[in-house]
CSV table of C-alpha atoms and ligand atoms in Angstrom, one decimal:
chain,number,residue,atom,x,y,z
D,23,MET,CA,0.0,0.0,0.0
D,24,ARG,CA,1.0,3.6,-0.4
D,25,ILE,CA,0.4,5.4,2.9
D,26,GLY,CA,0.7,9.0,3.9
D,27,VAL,CA,1.3,9.6,7.6
D,28,THR,CA,0.8,12.9,9.5
D,29,CYS,CA,1.6,13.3,13.2
D,30,TYR,CA,3.2,15.7,15.6
D,31,PRO,CA,6.9,15.4,15.0
D,32,VAL,CA,7.9,16.5,18.5
D,33,PRO,CA,8.5,14.2,21.5
D,34,GLY,CA,5.2,12.7,22.6
D,35,GLY,CA,3.5,9.3,22.5
D,36,SER,CA,1.4,9.9,19.4
D,37,GLY,CA,4.5,10.9,17.3
D,38,VAL,CA,6.3,7.9,18.6
D,39,VAL,CA,3.5,5.5,17.6
D,40,ALA,CA,3.1,7.1,14.2
D,41,THR,CA,6.8,7.0,13.5
D,42,GLU,CA,7.4,3.4,14.8
D,43,LEU,CA,4.4,2.2,12.8
D,44,GLY,CA,5.6,4.0,9.7
D,45,ILE,CA,9.1,2.5,10.0
D,46,ASP,CA,7.6,-1.0,10.5
D,47,LEU,CA,5.2,-0.7,7.6
D,48,ALA,CA,8.1,0.5,5.3
D,49,LYS,CA,10.1,-2.5,6.4
D,50,ARG,CA,7.2,-4.7,5.5
D,51,GLY,CA,7.3,-3.4,2.0
D,52,HIS,CA,4.7,-0.6,2.1
D,53,GLN,CA,5.5,2.8,0.7
D,54,VAL,CA,5.3,5.3,3.6
D,55,HIS,CA,5.3,9.1,3.2
D,56,PHE,CA,5.6,11.2,6.3
D,57,ILE,CA,4.0,14.6,5.8
D,58,THR,CA,4.9,16.9,8.8
D,59,TYR,CA,6.4,20.3,9.5
D,60,SER,CA,9.7,18.8,10.6
D,61,PRO,CA,11.1,15.2,10.6
D,62,PRO,CA,9.5,13.1,13.4
D,63,PHE,CA,12.0,13.0,16.3
D,64,ARG,CA,12.4,9.2,16.2
D,65,LEU,CA,12.9,9.2,12.4
D,66,GLN,CA,16.6,9.6,12.0
D,67,ARG,CA,17.7,6.8,9.8
D,68,PHE,CA,17.4,6.2,6.1
D,69,ILE,CA,14.9,3.4,5.5
D,70,GLU,CA,13.9,1.9,2.2
D,71,ASN,CA,10.4,2.7,1.1
D,72,LEU,CA,10.2,5.6,3.6
D,73,TYR,CA,9.9,9.3,2.4
D,74,TYR,CA,9.7,12.6,4.2
D,75,HIS,CA,7.8,15.6,2.9
D,76,GLN,CA,8.1,18.9,4.8
D,77,VAL,CA,5.1,21.2,5.2
D,78,GLU,CA,6.0,24.8,4.5
D,79,VAL,CA,3.8,27.4,6.1
D,80,SER,CA,3.5,30.7,4.4
D,81,ASN,CA,4.0,33.7,6.6
D,82,TYR,CA,2.3,36.3,4.5
D,83,PRO,CA,2.3,39.6,6.5
D,84,LEU,CA,-1.5,39.7,6.6
D,85,PHE,CA,-1.6,36.5,8.7
D,86,LYS,CA,-1.5,37.1,12.4
D,87,PHE,CA,-1.6,33.3,12.7
D,88,PRO,CA,-0.1,31.4,9.8
D,89,PRO,CA,-2.7,28.8,8.7
D,90,TYR,CA,-0.8,25.6,9.2
D,91,THR,CA,-3.8,23.4,8.8
D,92,LEU,CA,-4.4,24.7,5.3
D,93,SER,CA,-0.7,24.3,4.2
D,94,LEU,CA,-0.8,20.8,5.6
D,95,ALA,CA,-4.0,20.0,3.7
D,96,CYS,CA,-2.5,21.2,0.4
D,97,LYS,CA,0.7,19.2,1.0
D,98,MET,CA,-1.3,16.1,1.8
D,99,ALA,CA,-3.3,16.5,-1.4
D,100,GLU,CA,-0.2,17.2,-3.4
D,101,ILE,CA,1.6,14.1,-2.1
D,102,ALA,CA,-1.5,11.9,-2.3
D,103,GLU,CA,-1.9,12.9,-6.0
D,104,LEU,CA,1.8,12.7,-6.9
D,105,TRP,CA,2.4,9.3,-5.3
D,106,SER,CA,-1.2,7.9,-5.8
D,107,LEU,CA,-1.6,7.3,-2.1
D,108,ASP,CA,-4.1,4.7,-1.0
D,109,LEU,CA,-4.7,6.3,2.3
D,110,LEU,CA,-3.8,9.1,4.6
D,111,HIS,CA,-3.3,8.1,8.3
D,112,ALA,CA,-3.8,11.1,10.6
D,113,HIS,CA,-2.4,10.6,14.1
D,114,TYR,CA,-4.2,13.0,16.6
D,115,ALA,CA,-7.5,14.5,15.6
D,116,ILE,CA,-6.7,18.2,15.6
D,117,PRO,CA,-5.6,19.4,13.2
D,118,HIS,CA,-4.5,16.3,11.3
D,119,ALA,CA,-7.8,14.7,10.7
D,120,THR,CA,-9.3,18.0,9.6
D,121,ALA,CA,-6.4,18.6,7.2
D,122,ALA,CA,-6.9,15.1,5.8
D,123,PHE,CA,-10.6,15.8,5.3
D,124,LEU,CA,-9.7,18.9,3.4
D,125,ALA,CA,-7.1,17.1,1.3
D,126,LYS,CA,-9.7,14.5,0.4
D,127,SER,CA,-12.2,17.2,-0.6
D,128,ILE,CA,-9.5,18.9,-2.8
D,129,LEU,CA,-8.8,15.6,-4.6
D,130,LYS,CA,-12.5,14.6,-5.0
D,131,GLU,CA,-12.9,11.2,-6.8
D,132,HIS,CA,-9.2,10.5,-6.8
D,133,SER,CA,-8.9,10.9,-3.1
D,134,PRO,CA,-7.2,8.4,-0.7
D,135,LYS,CA,-9.1,7.0,2.2
D,136,VAL,CA,-8.6,8.7,5.6
D,137,ILE,CA,-7.9,6.9,8.8
D,138,THR,CA,-7.7,8.8,12.1
D,139,THR,CA,-6.0,7.4,15.2
D,140,LEU,CA,-7.1,9.1,18.4
D,141,HIS,CA,-4.4,9.2,21.0
D,142,GLY,CA,-5.8,10.7,24.2
D,143,THR,CA,-5.6,14.4,24.8
D,144,ASP,CA,-7.0,15.0,21.3
D,145,ILE,CA,-10.3,13.7,22.9
D,146,THR,CA,-9.9,14.3,26.6
D,147,LEU,CA,-8.5,17.8,26.6
D,148,VAL,CA,-8.5,19.4,23.1
D,149,GLY,CA,-11.7,17.7,21.9
D,150,ALA,CA,-13.5,18.4,25.1
D,151,ASP,CA,-12.6,22.1,24.8
D,152,GLN,CA,-15.7,23.9,23.5
D,153,SER,CA,-13.7,25.8,20.9
D,154,PHE,CA,-12.5,22.6,19.3
D,155,ARG,CA,-15.5,20.3,20.0
D,156,GLY,CA,-17.4,20.8,16.8
D,157,ILE,CA,-14.4,20.4,14.5
D,158,THR,CA,-13.1,17.4,16.4
D,159,LYS,CA,-16.4,15.6,16.1
D,160,PHE,CA,-16.8,16.5,12.4
D,161,SER,CA,-13.2,15.4,11.5
D,162,ILE,CA,-13.7,12.1,13.2
D,163,GLU,CA,-17.1,11.5,11.6
D,164,GLU,CA,-15.7,12.4,8.2
D,165,SER,CA,-12.8,9.8,8.5
D,166,ASP,CA,-13.2,6.6,6.7
D,167,GLY,CA,-11.7,4.7,9.6
D,168,VAL,CA,-11.1,5.6,13.2
D,169,THR,CA,-8.9,3.8,15.7
D,170,THR,CA,-8.2,4.4,19.4
D,171,VAL,CA,-5.2,3.2,21.3
D,172,SER,CA,-7.2,1.7,24.3
D,173,GLU,CA,-10.6,0.5,25.2
D,174,PHE,CA,-10.8,3.4,27.7
D,175,LEU,CA,-10.3,5.9,24.8
D,176,LYS,CA,-12.8,4.1,22.6
D,177,LYS,CA,-15.5,4.4,25.3
D,178,ARG,CA,-14.5,8.0,26.2
D,179,THR,CA,-14.7,9.1,22.5
D,180,ARG,CA,-18.2,7.5,22.1
D,181,ASP,CA,-19.4,9.1,25.4
D,182,GLU,CA,-17.9,12.5,24.6
D,183,PHE,CA,-19.2,12.8,21.1
D,184,GLY,CA,-22.0,10.3,20.7
D,185,LEU,CA,-20.4,9.1,17.5
D,186,LYS,CA,-22.0,6.7,15.1
D,187,ASN,CA,-18.7,5.6,13.5
D,188,GLU,CA,-17.4,2.2,14.2
D,189,ILE,CA,-14.2,2.6,16.2
D,190,GLU,CA,-11.4,0.0,16.0
D,191,MET,CA,-9.2,-0.4,19.1
D,192,ILE,CA,-5.6,-1.1,18.2
D,193,PRO,CA,-3.4,-0.9,21.2
D,194,ASN,CA,0.0,0.8,21.2
D,195,PHE,CA,3.0,-1.4,20.8
D,196,VAL,CA,6.7,-1.7,21.5
D,197,ASP,CA,9.6,-3.2,19.6
D,198,THR,CA,10.6,-5.8,22.2
D,199,GLU,CA,13.9,-6.5,20.4
D,200,ARG,CA,15.0,-2.9,20.9
D,201,PHE,CA,13.5,-2.3,24.3
D,202,ILE,CA,15.1,-5.2,26.2
D,203,GLN,CA,16.4,-6.0,29.7
D,204,ARG,CA,20.1,-5.2,29.9
D,205,GLU,CA,22.6,-5.2,32.7
D,206,ASP,CA,25.0,-2.3,32.3
D,207,GLN,CA,26.7,-1.8,35.5
D,208,ALA,CA,29.2,0.8,34.1
D,209,ARG,CA,26.4,3.0,32.8
D,210,ARG,CA,24.4,2.5,35.9
D,211,ARG,CA,27.3,3.9,38.0
D,212,GLN,CA,27.1,7.1,36.0
D,213,PHE,CA,23.8,7.8,37.8
D,214,ALA,CA,23.9,6.0,41.2
D,215,GLU,CA,26.0,4.3,43.8
D,216,ASP,CA,25.9,0.5,43.8
D,217,ASP,CA,23.7,0.4,46.9
D,218,GLU,CA,21.2,3.0,45.5
D,219,ARG,CA,18.0,2.4,43.5
D,220,ILE,CA,17.2,4.2,40.3
D,221,LEU,CA,13.7,5.5,39.7
D,222,MET,CA,12.9,7.0,36.3
D,223,HIS,CA,10.3,9.2,34.6
D,224,ILE,CA,10.1,10.1,31.0
D,225,SER,CA,7.6,12.6,29.6
D,226,ASN,CA,6.9,15.9,28.0
D,227,PHE,CA,6.4,17.4,31.5
D,228,ARG,CA,3.0,18.8,30.8
D,229,PRO,CA,0.6,19.5,33.7
D,230,VAL,CA,-1.2,16.2,33.0
D,231,LYS,CA,1.9,14.3,34.2
D,232,ARG,CA,1.6,15.7,37.8
D,233,VAL,CA,5.4,16.2,38.0
D,234,GLU,CA,5.2,17.3,41.6
D,235,ASP,CA,3.7,14.0,42.6
D,236,ILE,CA,6.8,12.3,41.0
D,237,ILE,CA,9.1,14.3,43.2
D,238,LYS,CA,7.0,13.6,46.3
D,239,ILE,CA,6.8,9.9,45.6
D,240,PHE,CA,10.6,9.8,45.0
D,241,HIS,CA,11.3,11.8,48.2
D,242,LEU,CA,9.3,9.4,50.3
D,243,ILE,CA,11.0,6.3,48.8
D,244,ASP,CA,14.4,7.9,49.1
D,245,LYS,CA,13.9,8.5,52.8
D,246,LYS,CA,13.7,4.7,53.3
D,247,LEU,CA,15.9,3.4,50.5
D,248,SER,CA,18.6,5.6,49.2
D,249,SER,CA,17.8,6.3,45.5
D,250,LYS,CA,18.3,8.5,42.5
D,251,LEU,CA,15.6,9.9,40.3
D,252,VAL,CA,16.4,10.2,36.6
D,253,LEU,CA,14.1,12.6,34.7
D,254,ILE,CA,14.1,12.4,30.9
D,255,GLY,CA,12.4,14.9,28.6
D,256,ASP,CA,11.5,18.5,28.8
D,257,GLY,CA,8.4,20.6,29.0
D,258,PRO,CA,6.5,23.4,30.8
D,259,ASP,CA,6.5,21.7,34.3
D,260,LEU,CA,10.1,20.5,34.5
D,261,SER,CA,11.2,23.6,36.4
D,262,LYS,CA,8.4,23.0,38.9
D,263,ALA,CA,9.7,19.5,39.5
D,264,LEU,CA,13.3,20.7,39.9
D,265,SER,CA,12.2,23.6,42.2
D,266,LEU,CA,10.3,21.1,44.5
D,267,SER,CA,13.3,18.9,44.7
D,268,ARG,CA,15.4,21.9,45.8
D,269,ASP,CA,12.7,22.7,48.5
D,270,PHE,CA,13.0,19.1,49.7
D,271,GLY,CA,16.8,19.4,49.7
D,272,ILE,CA,17.1,16.5,47.3
D,273,GLU,CA,18.4,18.3,44.2
D,274,ASP,CA,21.6,16.3,44.2
D,275,LYS,CA,19.5,13.1,43.9
D,276,VAL,CA,17.4,14.3,41.0
D,277,ILE,CA,19.1,14.0,37.6
D,278,SER,CA,17.4,15.8,34.8
D,279,LEU,CA,18.8,14.7,31.4
D,280,GLY,CA,16.5,16.7,29.1
D,281,GLY,CA,15.3,15.2,25.9
D,282,GLN,CA,17.1,12.0,24.9
D,283,ASP,CA,16.9,10.2,21.5
D,284,TYR,CA,17.6,6.6,22.6
D,285,VAL,CA,15.5,6.0,25.7
D,286,GLU,CA,15.9,2.3,25.1
D,287,ASN,CA,19.5,2.7,26.4
D,288,LEU,CA,18.4,4.4,29.6
D,289,LEU,CA,15.2,2.6,30.6
D,290,PRO,CA,16.9,-0.7,31.4
D,291,LEU,CA,18.9,1.1,34.1
D,292,ALA,CA,15.8,1.8,36.1
D,293,ASP,CA,14.5,-0.3,39.1
D,294,LEU,CA,11.1,1.4,39.0
D,295,PHE,CA,9.3,3.7,36.5
D,296,LEU,CA,6.9,6.4,37.9
D,297,LEU,CA,3.9,7.6,36.0
D,298,PRO,CA,1.4,9.2,38.4
D,299,SER,CA,-0.5,11.1,35.6
D,300,ASP,CA,-3.8,12.8,36.0
D,301,GLN,CA,-4.9,11.0,32.9
D,302,GLU,CA,-3.3,8.7,30.3
D,303,SER,CA,-5.2,7.1,27.5
D,304,PHE,CA,-2.6,4.3,27.3
D,305,GLY,CA,0.8,5.2,28.7
D,306,LEU,CA,3.2,4.1,26.0
D,307,VAL,CA,6.2,5.0,28.0
D,308,ALA,CA,5.0,2.6,30.7
D,309,LEU,CA,4.9,-0.2,28.1
D,310,GLU,CA,8.4,0.7,26.9
D,311,ALA,CA,9.6,0.5,30.5
D,312,MET,CA,7.9,-2.9,31.0
D,313,SER,CA,9.5,-4.2,27.8
D,314,CYS,CA,12.8,-3.4,29.5
D,315,GLY,CA,11.7,-5.4,32.6
D,316,VAL,CA,11.0,-2.3,34.7
D,317,PRO,CA,7.9,-2.3,37.0
D,318,VAL,CA,5.7,0.7,36.9
D,319,ILE,CA,4.0,2.7,39.6
D,320,ALA,CA,1.2,4.7,38.1
D,321,THR,CA,-2.3,6.0,38.8
D,322,LYS,CA,-5.3,3.9,38.2
D,323,THR,CA,-6.6,6.1,35.5
D,324,GLY,CA,-7.6,6.0,31.8
D,325,GLY,CA,-6.1,3.2,29.9
D,326,LEU,CA,-3.2,2.5,32.3
D,327,PRO,CA,-5.0,-0.5,33.8
D,328,GLU,CA,-5.0,-2.1,30.3
D,329,VAL,CA,-1.2,-1.9,30.4
D,330,VAL,CA,-0.1,-2.3,34.0
D,331,ILE,CA,-1.6,-5.1,35.9
D,332,ASP,CA,-1.9,-4.0,39.5
D,333,GLY,CA,0.1,-6.3,41.9
D,334,GLU,CA,1.7,-8.3,39.0
D,335,ASN,CA,4.0,-6.0,37.0
D,336,GLY,CA,3.5,-2.8,38.9
D,337,PHE,CA,1.1,-0.9,41.2
D,338,LEU,CA,-1.8,1.4,40.4
D,339,GLY,CA,-2.7,3.9,43.0
D,340,PRO,CA,-5.5,6.5,43.5
D,341,LEU,CA,-4.8,9.9,41.8
D,342,GLY,CA,-2.6,12.1,43.9
D,343,ASP,CA,-2.1,9.4,46.6
D,344,VAL,CA,1.7,9.8,46.8
D,345,GLU,CA,1.8,8.0,50.2
D,346,PHE,CA,0.2,4.9,48.7
D,347,MET,CA,2.4,4.9,45.6
D,348,SER,CA,5.6,5.5,47.5
D,349,GLN,CA,4.6,2.7,50.0
D,350,LYS,CA,4.1,0.3,47.2
D,351,GLY,CA,7.5,1.3,45.7
D,352,ILE,CA,9.2,0.8,49.0
D,353,GLU,CA,7.6,-2.7,49.5
D,354,LEU,CA,8.6,-3.8,46.0
D,355,LEU,CA,12.2,-2.4,46.1
D,356,SER,CA,12.7,-4.1,49.5
D,357,ASP,CA,11.8,-7.5,48.4
D,358,GLU,CA,14.3,-8.8,45.8
D,359,ASN,CA,12.3,-12.0,44.9
D,360,ARG,CA,9.1,-10.1,44.3
D,361,LEU,CA,10.9,-7.4,42.4
D,362,ASN,CA,12.5,-10.1,40.1
D,363,LYS,CA,9.1,-11.7,39.6
D,364,PHE,CA,7.6,-8.3,38.7
D,365,ARG,CA,10.4,-7.7,36.2
D,366,GLU,CA,9.7,-11.1,34.6
D,367,ASN,CA,6.0,-10.3,34.4
D,368,CYS,CA,6.6,-6.9,32.9
D,369,ARG,CA,8.7,-8.4,30.0
D,370,LYS,CA,6.2,-11.2,29.5
D,371,ARG,CA,3.2,-8.9,29.2
D,372,ALA,CA,5.1,-6.6,26.8
D,373,VAL,CA,6.1,-9.6,24.6
D,374,GLU,CA,2.9,-11.5,24.7
D,375,LYS,CA,0.4,-8.6,24.4
D,376,PHE,CA,2.0,-5.6,22.9
D,377,ASP,CA,4.9,-6.7,20.7
D,378,SER,CA,5.0,-4.7,17.4
D,379,LYS,CA,5.1,-8.0,15.6
D,380,LEU,CA,1.6,-8.7,16.9
D,381,ILE,CA,0.1,-5.2,16.6
D,382,VAL,CA,1.5,-3.8,13.3
D,383,PRO,CA,-0.3,-6.5,11.3
D,384,LYS,CA,-3.6,-5.4,12.9
D,385,TYR,CA,-3.0,-1.9,11.4
D,386,GLU,CA,-2.2,-3.6,8.1
D,387,GLU,CA,-5.5,-5.6,8.2
D,388,TYR,CA,-7.5,-2.5,9.1
D,389,TYR,CA,-5.9,-0.5,6.3
D,390,LYS,CA,-6.8,-3.2,3.8
D,391,LYS,CA,-10.4,-3.2,5.1
D,392,ILE,CA,-10.8,0.5,4.8
D,393,VAL,CA,-9.0,0.9,1.5
D,394,ASP,CA,-11.2,-1.9,0.0
D,395,SER,CA,-14.4,-0.5,1.4
D,396,ARG,CA,-16.6,1.5,-1.0
T,1,GMT,O1,1.2,12.1,26.9
T,1,GMT,C1,1.3,13.1,26.3
T,1,GMT,O2,1.2,14.2,26.7
T,1,GMT,C2,1.6,12.9,24.8
T,1,GMT,C3,0.4,12.4,24.1
T,1,GMT,C4,0.6,12.5,22.6
T,1,GMT,O3,-0.4,12.7,22.0
T,1,GMT,O4,1.7,12.5,22.1
T,1,GMT,O5,0.2,11.0,24.5
T,1,GMT,C5,-1.0,10.4,24.3
T,1,GMT,O6,-0.8,9.4,23.3
T,1,GMT,C6,0.1,8.3,23.6
T,1,GMT,C7,0.3,7.4,22.4
T,1,GMT,O7,-0.9,6.8,22.0
T,1,GMT,C8,-0.5,7.6,24.8
T,1,GMT,O8,0.4,6.5,25.2
T,1,GMT,C9,-0.6,8.6,26.0
T,1,GMT,O9,-1.2,7.9,27.1
T,1,GMT,C10,-1.5,9.7,25.6
T,1,GMT,N1,-1.4,10.7,26.7
T,1,GMT,C11,-2.5,11.1,27.4
T,1,GMT,O10,-3.6,10.5,27.2
T,1,GMT,C12,-2.3,12.1,28.4
């Protein structure tokens, strides 16, 4: 198939899923065209069958706000026509599904099919915002196919918009050959003493991640079991987290690495992964941690219970209950046998349920179904 892919190219779960899916599909022989304003951040290698087309936005002086969506729609239409694309896959509803609808309307009878994958905040935050509600619902309804990354998000989308479309749930996935358990004592020593534990968090540090809870949970665990906290990523609330660690006098225990390209080299160093988010439609990064054999302590929210099995490969706590989550962390880190069992369970669940080898063919099948539909 010839597939156009549009996503946010900056660090974030939806961009990761779109990019990893595109790479896998290209490796499986499909022709994949990324149409974005900059190269997706995990797309750094030359891969056969994979193309990148940059969206240029005109900055005509009359425009107070350059109309990115319109430039994107024109680029999608241009690439679809030039390469005879079978379908456009829009990751994240706004504005990608809207631009895909416009591209399709421009091309009329020669248009490709449009599939929209909903990732989470496009429904729970952006789509729920009154100013975007109408266009979100419209763009989803106009898509030929709609997928969500969890059962939670499927239900939430239906409840929020009362949609008539059929929605296919295709869970997020991980390359379990790249995200693997690895002992790397030398690298571990760059972050922690031999008798210290390493806790980790990776995100875009937006308010939804509750970064202050991460510091509070870490502080409580560190009081009992000397540890280091490795923070990876950057975003609006990172400074809040670092400032709270200074208030607690633990700034030398919190290591902020900023954005990192190859998190698969860092995740296996962790003993525990923290994700106490306010909401999470899936929690892709939790899955990546699990694939590396790292148990997750997270909130019982959104789609996280579909990924982390409470008491088996991690713990799910009530939103904001830092005491509970730190207590579970201490219990697990203090019991080597149980920790090892959890590590095994993490890896097993990632391999058996969410391996890219199992999930990418589901997208392929769905593509075929939509492309063949009249
Ligand atoms: O978590 C973020 O803030 C990024 C966001 C995105 O759109 O890039 O992530 C969403 O999509 C991911 C991939 O499907 C999911 O794993 C995340 O759970 C979801 N985030 C939220 O629902 C808050």
